[in-house]
Short mmCIF file of C-alpha atoms and ligand atoms in Angstrom, two decimals:
data_model
loop_
_atom_site.label_atom_id
_atom_site.label_comp_id
_atom_site.label_asym_id
_atom_site.label_seq_id
_atom_site.Cartn_x
_atom_site.Cartn_y
_atom_site.Cartn_z
CA MET A 1113 -17.47 -10.47 -25.11
CA ALA A 1114 -18.29 -11.27 -21.58
CA ILE A 1115 -18.76 -8.56 -18.85
CA ASP A 1116 -19.72 -10.36 -15.80
CA PHE A 1117 -19.02 -8.89 -12.47
CA THR A 1118 -20.25 -11.85 -10.56
CA LEU A 1119 -17.59 -13.87 -8.52
CA GLU A 1120 -16.77 -17.41 -8.99
CA PRO A 1121 -18.57 -19.18 -5.98
CA GLU A 1122 -15.58 -20.05 -4.05
CA ILE A 1123 -14.36 -16.42 -4.32
CA GLU A 1124 -17.73 -15.11 -3.46
CA GLU A 1125 -17.71 -17.52 -0.49
CA LEU A 1126 -14.34 -16.49 0.57
CA ARG A 1127 -15.14 -12.86 0.53
CA LEU A 1128 -18.13 -13.50 2.93
CA LYS A 1129 -15.93 -15.49 5.29
CA VAL A 1130 -13.34 -12.59 5.25
CA ARG A 1131 -16.34 -10.27 6.12
CA ALA A 1132 -17.40 -12.29 8.81
CA PHE A 1133 -13.96 -12.69 10.14
CA VAL A 1134 -13.24 -9.16 10.29
CA ASP A 1135 -16.83 -8.28 12.07
CA GLU A 1136 -16.60 -11.22 14.42
CA VAL A 1137 -12.83 -11.29 15.26
CA VAL A 1138 -10.85 -8.18 14.14
CA LYS A 1139 -13.42 -5.21 14.82
CA PRO A 1140 -14.11 -6.69 18.53
CA GLY A 1141 -10.33 -6.77 19.00
CA GLU A 1142 -9.68 -3.50 17.50
CA ALA A 1143 -12.09 -2.11 20.07
CA GLN A 1144 -10.23 -3.61 22.91
CA ILE A 1145 -7.11 -1.94 21.50
CA GLY A 1146 -8.82 1.27 20.86
CA ALA A 1147 -9.01 1.38 24.67
CA LEU A 1148 -5.22 1.55 24.73
CA ASP A 1149 -5.08 5.31 25.30
CA THR A 1150 -7.35 4.58 28.26
CA GLY A 1151 -5.35 2.00 30.02
CA VAL A 1152 -4.54 -1.37 27.83
CA GLU A 1153 -1.30 -2.41 28.80
CA ARG A 1154 1.37 -3.00 26.15
CA ASP A 1155 1.39 -6.58 26.94
CA ASP A 1156 -2.25 -6.85 26.52
CA TYR A 1157 -2.14 -5.04 23.22
CA ILE A 1158 0.46 -7.43 21.82
CA ARG A 1159 -1.56 -10.47 23.01
CA ILE A 1160 -4.66 -9.31 21.50
CA LEU A 1161 -2.94 -8.78 18.06
CA LEU A 1162 -1.24 -12.16 18.18
CA GLU A 1163 -4.45 -13.93 19.27
CA MET A 1164 -6.11 -12.37 16.10
CA ARG A 1165 -3.15 -13.27 13.82
CA GLN A 1166 -3.55 -16.96 15.12
CA GLN A 1167 -7.26 -17.04 14.55
CA ALA A 1168 -6.64 -15.90 11.07
CA VAL A 1169 -4.07 -18.60 10.41
CA ASP A 1170 -6.61 -21.17 11.74
CA ALA A 1171 -9.42 -19.71 9.59
CA GLY A 1172 -7.34 -19.97 6.42
CA MET A 1173 -7.35 -15.88 6.23
CA TRP A 1174 -3.73 -15.55 5.95
CA LEU A 1175 -1.55 -14.04 3.38
CA PRO A 1176 -4.30 -13.57 0.67
CA HIS A 1177 -1.62 -12.14 -1.76
CA MET A 1178 0.77 -15.10 -1.67
CA PRO A 1179 0.68 -18.57 -3.52
CA GLU A 1180 -0.39 -21.75 -1.55
CA GLU A 1181 3.23 -23.08 -1.46
CA TRP A 1182 4.16 -20.09 0.66
CA GLY A 1183 1.15 -20.65 2.99
CA GLY A 1184 -1.09 -18.04 1.32
CA MET A 1185 -4.48 -18.06 -0.33
CA GLY A 1186 -3.37 -18.29 -3.84
CA LEU A 1187 -5.68 -15.92 -5.13
CA GLY A 1188 -5.53 -13.95 -8.50
CA HIS A 1189 -5.59 -10.05 -8.40
CA VAL A 1190 -9.39 -9.90 -8.77
CA GLY A 1191 -9.81 -12.34 -5.98
CA LEU A 1192 -7.35 -10.46 -4.08
CA ALA A 1193 -9.06 -7.06 -4.67
CA MET A 1194 -12.23 -8.69 -2.83
CA VAL A 1195 -10.53 -9.96 -0.11
CA GLN A 1196 -8.26 -6.90 0.63
CA ALA A 1197 -11.13 -4.48 0.39
CA GLU A 1198 -12.96 -6.83 3.08
CA ALA A 1199 -9.94 -6.90 5.22
CA ALA A 1200 -9.43 -3.09 5.31
CA LYS A 1201 -12.93 -2.49 6.57
CA SER A 1202 -11.15 -2.69 9.89
CA GLY A 1203 -7.79 -0.62 10.43
CA TRP A 1204 -6.03 -3.75 11.75
CA GLY A 1205 -7.61 -6.17 9.24
CA PRO A 1206 -4.51 -6.14 6.71
CA TRP A 1207 -2.04 -6.62 9.62
CA VAL A 1208 -4.10 -9.49 11.09
CA MET A 1209 -4.18 -11.41 7.89
CA ASN A 1210 -0.44 -10.46 7.16
CA CYS A 1211 -0.99 -8.53 4.08
CA GLN A 1212 -0.17 -5.01 5.34
CA ALA A 1213 2.28 -2.62 3.76
CA PRO A 1214 5.25 -2.54 3.27
CA ASP A 1215 5.58 -6.36 4.18
CA GLU A 1216 3.09 -7.27 1.41
CA GLY A 1217 5.19 -5.45 -1.23
CA ASN A 1218 8.31 -6.91 0.08
CA MET A 1219 7.04 -10.30 0.01
CA HIS A 1220 6.04 -9.89 -3.89
CA THR A 1221 9.48 -8.58 -4.32
CA LEU A 1222 11.24 -11.50 -2.67
CA LEU A 1223 9.21 -14.04 -4.29
CA HIS A 1224 9.96 -12.53 -7.82
CA TRP A 1225 13.54 -11.41 -7.38
CA GLY A 1226 15.07 -13.37 -4.29
CA THR A 1227 17.39 -16.45 -4.72
CA ASP A 1228 16.21 -19.74 -3.13
CA GLU A 1229 18.56 -18.86 -0.12
CA GLN A 1230 17.08 -15.48 0.30
CA LYS A 1231 13.54 -16.71 0.02
CA GLN A 1232 14.34 -19.24 2.86
CA ARG A 1233 16.18 -16.69 5.06
CA TYR A 1234 13.85 -13.57 4.38
CA LEU A 1235 10.50 -14.42 2.74
CA LYS A 1236 9.82 -17.55 4.89
CA PRO A 1237 9.65 -15.88 8.43
CA LEU A 1238 7.81 -12.99 6.76
CA CYS A 1239 5.18 -15.25 5.63
CA GLN A 1240 5.14 -16.92 8.90
CA GLY A 1241 4.51 -13.50 10.53
CA THR A 1242 7.44 -14.00 12.95
CA THR A 1243 9.39 -11.04 11.35
CA MET A 1244 8.73 -7.67 9.77
CA SER A 1245 10.46 -5.82 7.06
CA CYS A 1246 10.92 -2.45 5.42
CA PHE A 1247 11.67 -0.65 2.03
CA ALA A 1248 14.17 2.09 2.30
CA MET A 1249 14.21 4.30 -0.85
CA THR A 1250 13.29 7.93 -0.10
CA GLU A 1251 15.81 10.34 0.81
CA PRO A 1252 15.37 13.86 2.60
CA GLU A 1253 18.02 15.61 0.25
CA VAL A 1254 16.36 14.69 -3.13
CA ALA A 1255 12.95 14.17 -4.63
CA GLY A 1256 11.56 10.87 -3.67
CA SER A 1257 9.56 11.11 -6.96
CA ASP A 1258 12.48 10.60 -9.02
CA PRO A 1259 14.71 7.57 -7.90
CA THR A 1260 17.08 8.30 -10.42
CA LEU A 1261 18.33 11.06 -8.01
CA ILE A 1262 19.07 8.79 -5.21
CA GLN A 1263 22.36 9.68 -3.45
CA THR A 1264 22.84 6.61 -1.05
CA ARG A 1265 26.06 4.92 -2.63
CA ALA A 1266 27.32 1.47 -2.42
CA TYR A 1267 30.85 0.54 -3.48
CA GLU A 1268 32.34 -2.89 -3.96
CA ASP A 1269 35.12 -4.11 -1.64
CA GLY A 1270 36.05 -7.58 -2.16
CA ASP A 1271 32.97 -9.90 -1.72
CA GLU A 1272 31.27 -7.23 0.29
CA TRP A 1273 29.34 -3.87 -0.50
CA VAL A 1274 29.96 -0.83 1.69
CA ILE A 1275 26.91 1.36 1.72
CA SER A 1276 26.59 5.03 2.99
CA GLY A 1277 23.48 7.42 2.73
CA HIS A 1278 20.53 9.02 4.32
CA LYS A 1279 16.96 7.73 4.14
CA TRP A 1280 13.52 8.89 5.63
CA PHE A 1281 9.99 7.88 6.07
CA ILE A 1282 10.95 4.36 6.09
CA SER A 1283 7.83 2.78 7.34
CA ASN A 1284 8.13 -0.06 9.89
CA ALA A 1285 11.98 0.54 10.15
CA HIS A 1286 11.72 0.71 13.86
CA ARG A 1287 10.43 -2.90 14.26
CA ALA A 1288 11.87 -4.59 10.88
CA GLY A 1289 14.18 -7.55 11.13
CA PHE A 1290 15.50 -6.59 7.66
CA ALA A 1291 15.20 -3.82 5.26
CA ILE A 1292 15.25 -3.85 1.37
CA LEU A 1293 17.52 -0.92 0.76
CA ILE A 1294 18.17 0.89 -2.59
CA ALA A 1295 21.45 2.52 -3.36
CA ARG A 1296 23.41 3.78 -6.25
CA THR A 1297 26.08 1.30 -7.46
CA GLU A 1298 26.53 2.38 -11.27
CA ASP A 1299 28.45 5.76 -12.23
CA ASP A 1300 27.40 5.85 -15.78
CA PRO A 1301 24.48 3.45 -16.57
CA ASP A 1302 23.05 3.11 -20.18
CA LEU A 1303 19.85 4.41 -18.80
CA PRO A 1304 19.36 6.79 -15.77
CA GLN A 1305 16.99 4.33 -14.23
CA ALA A 1306 19.69 1.58 -14.12
CA ALA A 1307 21.88 3.36 -11.65
CA ASN A 1308 20.25 1.70 -8.59
CA THR A 1309 20.72 -1.73 -6.95
CA ALA A 1310 18.68 -3.41 -4.13
CA PHE A 1311 20.36 -4.84 -1.12
CA ILE A 1312 18.65 -6.90 1.85
CA VAL A 1313 20.16 -5.58 5.07
CA ASP A 1314 19.75 -7.41 8.48
CA LEU A 1315 18.48 -5.22 11.18
CA PRO A 1316 19.92 -4.29 13.37
CA SER A 1317 23.34 -3.72 11.71
CA GLU A 1318 26.39 -1.88 12.30
CA GLY A 1319 26.31 1.39 10.20
CA TRP A 1320 22.38 1.54 10.15
CA THR A 1321 21.20 4.02 12.61
CA GLU A 1322 17.68 5.10 13.39
CA VAL A 1323 17.77 8.90 13.92
CA ARG A 1324 14.00 9.33 14.85
CA GLN A 1325 10.64 8.21 14.13
CA ILE A 1326 9.14 11.15 12.26
CA GLU A 1327 6.26 12.98 13.83
CA THR A 1328 3.36 13.01 11.04
CA MET A 1329 0.21 14.56 10.83
CA HIS A 1330 -1.42 11.23 12.07
CA GLY A 1331 1.19 10.87 14.81
CA SER A 1332 4.48 9.18 15.32
CA THR A 1333 3.77 5.86 13.94
CA GLY A 1334 7.03 4.17 12.77
CA HIS A 1335 8.15 6.09 9.71
CA SER A 1336 11.92 6.34 10.51
CA GLU A 1337 14.95 8.51 9.50
CA ILE A 1338 18.09 6.38 8.98
CA ARG A 1339 21.57 7.32 8.83
CA ILE A 1340 23.85 4.82 6.96
CA GLU A 1341 27.39 4.92 7.49
CA ASP A 1342 29.94 2.35 6.03
CA LEU A 1343 27.30 -0.59 6.26
CA ARG A 1344 28.83 -3.58 4.99
CA VAL A 1345 26.65 -6.20 3.39
CA HIS A 1346 27.91 -9.56 1.67
CA GLN A 1347 27.31 -9.46 -1.91
CA ASP A 1348 24.89 -12.52 -1.64
CA GLN A 1349 22.67 -9.86 -0.01
CA MET A 1350 22.12 -8.22 -3.40
CA LEU A 1351 18.44 -8.46 -4.36
CA GLY A 1352 18.03 -8.87 -8.17
CA GLY A 1353 20.88 -7.85 -10.31
CA ARG A 1354 23.28 -4.83 -10.44
CA GLY A 1355 21.35 -1.86 -11.76
CA GLN A 1356 17.82 -3.46 -11.26
CA GLY A 1357 16.84 -1.50 -8.34
CA HIS A 1358 14.41 0.66 -10.19
CA LEU A 1359 13.01 -2.10 -12.08
CA LEU A 1360 12.51 -3.92 -8.89
CA GLY A 1361 10.76 -0.85 -7.20
CA GLN A 1362 8.44 -0.60 -10.35
CA TYR A 1363 7.71 -4.20 -10.25
CA ARG A 1364 6.86 -3.91 -6.45
CA LEU A 1365 4.73 -0.82 -6.93
CA GLY A 1366 2.38 -2.21 -9.56
CA PRO A 1367 0.68 -4.71 -7.21
CA ALA A 1368 1.44 -2.70 -4.18
CA ARG A 1369 -0.33 0.31 -5.63
CA LEU A 1370 -3.44 -1.53 -6.37
CA ALA A 1371 -3.40 -3.17 -2.98
CA HIS A 1372 -3.58 0.40 -1.26
CA CYS A 1373 -6.51 1.07 -3.70
CA MET A 1374 -8.26 -1.78 -2.30
CA ARG A 1375 -7.70 -0.76 1.40
CA TRP A 1376 -8.74 2.88 0.37
CA ILE A 1377 -11.87 1.74 -1.21
CA ALA A 1378 -12.87 0.01 1.98
CA GLN A 1379 -12.14 3.16 3.81
CA ALA A 1380 -14.20 5.20 1.49
CA GLU A 1381 -17.12 2.54 1.71
CA THR A 1382 -17.07 2.86 5.58
CA ALA A 1383 -16.93 6.71 5.28
CA LEU A 1384 -19.89 6.50 2.90
CA ASP A 1385 -21.87 4.11 5.02
CA MET A 1386 -21.42 6.34 8.05
CA MET A 1387 -22.47 9.39 6.09
CA VAL A 1388 -25.71 7.73 5.15
CA GLU A 1389 -26.40 6.32 8.68
CA ARG A 1390 -25.82 9.77 10.12
CA SER A 1391 -28.10 11.52 7.68
CA LEU A 1392 -30.85 9.15 8.68
CA ASP A 1393 -30.46 9.99 12.28
CA ARG A 1394 -29.97 13.68 12.42
CA TYR A 1395 -32.73 15.98 12.26
CA ALA A 1396 -32.55 19.76 11.50
CA HIS A 1397 -34.53 22.53 10.16
CA GLY A 1398 -37.76 20.51 9.69
CA SER A 1399 -36.47 17.21 8.11
CA LEU A 1400 -33.82 14.46 8.52
CA LEU A 1401 -30.38 15.33 6.89
CA ALA A 1402 -31.03 12.51 4.31
CA GLU A 1403 -34.06 14.46 3.08
CA LYS A 1404 -32.01 17.47 2.16
CA GLN A 1405 -30.98 17.84 -1.38
CA GLY A 1406 -27.43 19.33 -0.39
CA ILE A 1407 -26.92 16.29 1.73
CA GLN A 1408 -28.16 13.90 -1.02
CA TRP A 1409 -25.79 15.66 -3.44
CA MET A 1410 -22.96 14.76 -1.27
CA ILE A 1411 -24.29 11.16 -0.89
CA ALA A 1412 -24.68 10.79 -4.72
CA ASP A 1413 -21.46 12.28 -5.54
CA SER A 1414 -19.60 9.80 -2.99
CA THR A 1415 -21.64 6.99 -4.44
CA MET A 1416 -20.70 7.70 -8.09
CA GLU A 1417 -17.01 8.21 -7.25
CA LEU A 1418 -16.82 4.95 -5.29
CA TYR A 1419 -18.47 3.14 -8.06
CA GLN A 1420 -15.82 4.70 -10.57
CA GLY A 1421 -13.02 3.67 -8.16
CA LYS A 1422 -14.41 0.30 -7.84
CA LEU A 1423 -14.58 -0.31 -11.49
CA MET A 1424 -11.13 1.01 -12.15
CA VAL A 1425 -9.46 -1.13 -9.39
CA LEU A 1426 -11.39 -4.26 -10.83
CA HIS A 1427 -10.35 -3.59 -14.32
CA ALA A 1428 -6.74 -2.96 -13.42
CA ALA A 1429 -6.73 -6.12 -11.22
CA SER A 1430 -8.02 -8.10 -14.32
CA LYS A 1431 -5.29 -6.69 -16.46
CA ILE A 1432 -2.80 -7.84 -14.00
CA ASP A 1433 -4.16 -11.30 -13.97
CA ALA A 1434 -4.25 -11.17 -17.72
CA ALA A 1435 -0.59 -10.14 -17.72
CA ALA A 1436 0.43 -13.28 -15.74
CA VAL A 1437 -0.53 -15.45 -18.79
CA ASP A 1438 0.10 -12.87 -21.72
CA SER A 1439 3.18 -10.99 -21.14
CA THR A 1440 2.03 -8.38 -23.87
CA VAL A 1441 -0.71 -7.16 -21.59
CA ASP A 1442 0.26 -3.79 -20.19
CA PHE A 1443 -1.32 -2.53 -16.88
CA LYS A 1444 0.72 0.32 -15.85
CA SER A 1445 -1.71 3.10 -17.06
CA GLU A 1446 -4.66 1.42 -15.70
CA VAL A 1447 -2.87 0.97 -12.20
CA SER A 1448 -1.68 4.74 -12.54
CA MET A 1449 -5.16 5.98 -13.28
CA ALA A 1450 -6.93 3.80 -10.59
CA LYS A 1451 -4.23 4.86 -7.85
CA HIS A 1452 -4.72 8.66 -8.57
CA PHE A 1453 -8.41 8.37 -8.86
CA VAL A 1454 -8.96 6.24 -5.69
CA ALA A 1455 -6.32 8.38 -3.57
CA ASN A 1456 -8.38 11.67 -4.40
CA MET A 1457 -11.83 10.03 -4.23
CA LEU A 1458 -10.86 8.67 -0.48
CA GLY A 1459 -9.96 12.20 0.69
CA ARG A 1460 -13.22 13.67 -0.91
CA VAL A 1461 -15.66 11.17 0.51
CA ILE A 1462 -14.11 11.19 4.01
CA ASP A 1463 -14.38 14.89 3.90
CA ARG A 1464 -18.07 14.89 2.96
CA SER A 1465 -18.74 12.39 5.75
CA ILE A 1466 -16.91 14.56 8.48
CA GLN A 1467 -19.21 17.55 6.81
CA VAL A 1468 -22.27 15.42 7.46
CA HIS A 1469 -21.36 14.49 11.02
CA GLY A 1470 -20.49 18.23 11.91
CA ALA A 1471 -18.70 18.56 15.07
CA LEU A 1472 -19.03 14.65 15.77
CA GLY A 1473 -16.98 14.06 12.59
CA TYR A 1474 -14.33 16.51 13.64
CA SER A 1475 -13.97 14.66 17.12
CA THR A 1476 -12.03 11.55 17.72
CA ASP A 1477 -15.42 9.81 18.83
CA THR A 1478 -15.64 8.41 15.34
CA PRO A 1479 -12.74 6.85 13.18
CA LEU A 1480 -13.48 9.67 10.46
CA ALA A 1481 -10.83 12.12 11.78
CA HIS A 1482 -8.02 9.59 11.87
CA MET A 1483 -9.08 8.25 8.43
CA TYR A 1484 -8.95 11.80 7.05
CA GLN A 1485 -5.43 12.31 8.30
CA HIS A 1486 -4.28 8.78 7.06
CA ALA A 1487 -5.97 9.64 3.69
CA ARG A 1488 -3.81 12.57 2.98
CA TRP A 1489 -0.46 10.73 2.18
CA ALA A 1490 -2.27 8.66 -0.45
CA ARG A 1491 -1.89 11.57 -3.01
CA PHE A 1492 1.85 11.57 -3.01
CA ALA A 1493 3.15 8.40 -1.77
CA ASP A 1494 3.82 5.56 -4.03
CA GLY A 1495 3.76 8.09 -6.91
CA ALA A 1496 2.58 11.54 -6.55
CA ASP A 1497 -0.48 12.56 -8.25
CA GLU A 1498 1.29 14.73 -10.75
CA VAL A 1499 3.80 12.10 -11.56
CA HIS A 1500 0.81 9.65 -12.28
CA GLN A 1501 -0.71 12.48 -14.43
CA MET A 1502 2.52 13.07 -16.30
CA ARG A 1503 2.79 9.27 -17.10
CA ILE A 1504 -0.90 8.96 -18.02
CA ALA A 1505 -0.38 11.87 -20.34
CA GLN A 1506 2.62 10.49 -21.91
CA ARG A 1507 0.82 7.35 -22.72
CA THR A 1508 -2.12 8.98 -24.06
CA ILE A 1509 0.09 11.25 -26.31
CA ALA A 1510 1.95 8.10 -27.63
CA ALA A 1511 -1.31 6.32 -28.21
CA TRP A 1512 -2.30 9.25 -30.36
CA LYS A 1513 0.94 8.99 -32.17
CA ASP A 1514 0.90 5.38 -32.59
CA HIS A 1515 -2.67 4.74 -33.52
CA GLY A 1516 -4.13 8.16 -34.44
CA SER A 1517 -6.50 7.46 -31.42
CA THR A 1518 -6.40 7.93 -27.66
CA ARG A 1519 -8.63 4.87 -27.38
CA THR A 1520 -6.05 2.33 -26.12
CA ALA A 1521 -4.93 4.71 -23.51
CA THR A 1522 -8.39 4.98 -21.70
CA GLY A 1523 -8.40 1.53 -20.53
CA ASP A 1524 -8.16 -0.21 -24.07
CA LEU A 1525 -11.84 -0.91 -23.69
CA PRO A 1526 -14.04 -2.04 -26.35
CA LEU A 1527 -16.06 1.13 -26.53
C1 LIG B 1250 3.32 7.92 5.57
C2 LIG B 1250 4.38 7.67 4.66
C3 LIG B 1250 5.04 6.45 4.57
C4 LIG B 1250 6.03 6.28 3.51
N1 LIG B 1250 6.81 5.27 3.37
C5 LIG B 1250 7.89 5.02 2.86
C6 LIG B 1250 8.62 3.77 2.85
O1 LIG B 1250 8.32 2.78 3.34
N2 LIG B 1250 9.76 3.76 2.26
C7 LIG B 1250 10.28 4.73 1.36
O2 LIG B 1250 11.31 4.54 0.64
N3 LIG B 1250 9.31 5.97 1.29
C8 LIG B 1250 8.34 6.10 1.83
N4 LIG B 1250 7.59 7.27 1.77
C9 LIG B 1250 7.99 8.34 1.16
C10 LIG B 1250 7.01 8.44 -0.23
O3 LIG B 1250 7.36 7.38 -0.94
C11 LIG B 1250 7.56 9.84 -0.75
O4 LIG B 1250 7.02 10.81 -0.05
C12 LIG B 1250 7.14 9.93 -2.21
O5 LIG B 1250 7.89 9.04 -2.96
C13 LIG B 1250 7.30 11.46 -2.80
O6 LIG B 1250 8.58 11.85 -2.52
P1 LIG B 1250 8.99 13.22 -1.77
O7 LIG B 1250 8.27 13.15 -0.46
O8 LIG B 1250 10.55 13.33 -1.82
O9 LIG B 1250 8.41 14.35 -2.55
P2 LIG B 1250 8.88 15.09 -3.87
O10 LIG B 1250 9.51 13.94 -4.70
O11 LIG B 1250 9.79 16.14 -3.40
O12 LIG B 1250 7.67 15.69 -4.41
C14 LIG B 1250 6.89 16.68 -3.89
C15 LIG B 1250 5.75 17.16 -4.93
O13 LIG B 1250 6.38 17.49 -6.08
C16 LIG B 1250 5.43 17.38 -7.10
N5 LIG B 1250 6.10 16.66 -8.21
C17 LIG B 1250 7.18 15.81 -8.07
N6 LIG B 1250 7.33 15.39 -9.45
C18 LIG B 1250 6.70 16.16 -10.29
C19 LIG B 1250 6.73 16.10 -11.59
N7 LIG B 1250 7.22 15.38 -12.44
N8 LIG B 1250 5.65 17.05 -12.23
C20 LIG B 1250 4.76 17.84 -11.22
N9 LIG B 1250 4.82 17.96 -9.94
C21 LIG B 1250 5.90 16.91 -9.50
C22 LIG B 1250 4.35 16.50 -6.44
O14 LIG B 1250 3.08 17.58 -6.23
C23 LIG B 1250 4.89 16.06 -5.03
O15 LIG B 1250 3.95 15.82 -4.19
C24 LIG B 1250 6.41 7.44 2.88
C25 LIG B 1250 5.84 8.67 2.95
C26 LIG B 1250 4.76 8.80 3.78
C27 LIG B 1250 4.24 10.07 3.96
#
């Protein structure tokens, strides 16, 4: 049995290249954009972003999650974990490298489920960075945690589908060139999960109305409420088969959840770095904060939790890679456990870092306050904590019933 956490030399080289790119190109660009509130013009803002993107393309730092034939870096999930974690050391890193949510998940979905024509029309420009996309599933009237409740309806009319419904929290919808829209098409499916179908909708389209961008605790940043009334799409716009909307959503969420974890690990590491740096600078009651046991406990707890999160993400990524060559490998539980743990760990580490910074941490003079606001959604989006816990518990109980032991449910490790 080999347990070796060293990276293959070419992946390690790539990781360092991404780190240097983020330090030398993205962070300085981000600092310029940070001046937006204090007077950077919108044209300058766009120009800075697009220049950074061009530099990413030139440096081969583009689409880490896509195969080479689509202009990507052709990495497995372990390699991807490294690159994503480095990219997310800066808030704009994933966008600059064109691996940001929700486009990243939509690219996976189109690659796997799209017809050749759909790939040319939608995936290609997404990969080239000339368009953006959104994924429209959640509805205000029913629990987003349970997609079998979706009320948006699509019915067939000749060679078209006519769709009506109501969506909200659709990230990127304001800017997107197209949406992947989930609607109910089946009245009486064999399985409740097989009621929904995915459609690709060109935006703007008649029948698709953006009601508002929803103001959230981190501001109004492009999560839209959408009214859909008699929206017509040609049957060629169906993505995957009839009744496969849930399957497609699940397929999309596996790697997408892990990609979130990688970005969250980067954020938690930044918060811990800042916590330590501050504790070595700040003097109170006769010593530096770093010399006080209460502060050391916060540093130690954060260190241990970050270590746990990294191990979980690496293991889940290695299982996704293994599943690509052996379809009997199941990674759902590992991804669920990693998502739940890392989402919660992120909030705790940022919270401790704010504590160590005192009033400075509460101000917007450091990135911590914004990081904290962003971190809150991690605990219910892409699977609420309790839903992951429900699934994890179900698998643990099933393992006990099947094998008389819970061992396979705890990562199926040889321990
Ligand atoms: C910033 C942001 C961006 C988003 N982007 C998108 C997007 O691009 N596209 C999209 O379609 N959606 C998006 N969403 C919506 C997100 O996916 C939903 O918020 C999520 O699926 C939860 O659904 P809900 O909000 O309806 O909560 P509900 O389903 O109503 O759940 C509320 C709470 O109920 C509890 N709960 C639910 N089920 C169980 C259970 N079985 N057992 C115990 N407790 C339970 C949990 O505590 C949960 O947090 C986004 C949300 C946010 C905040």
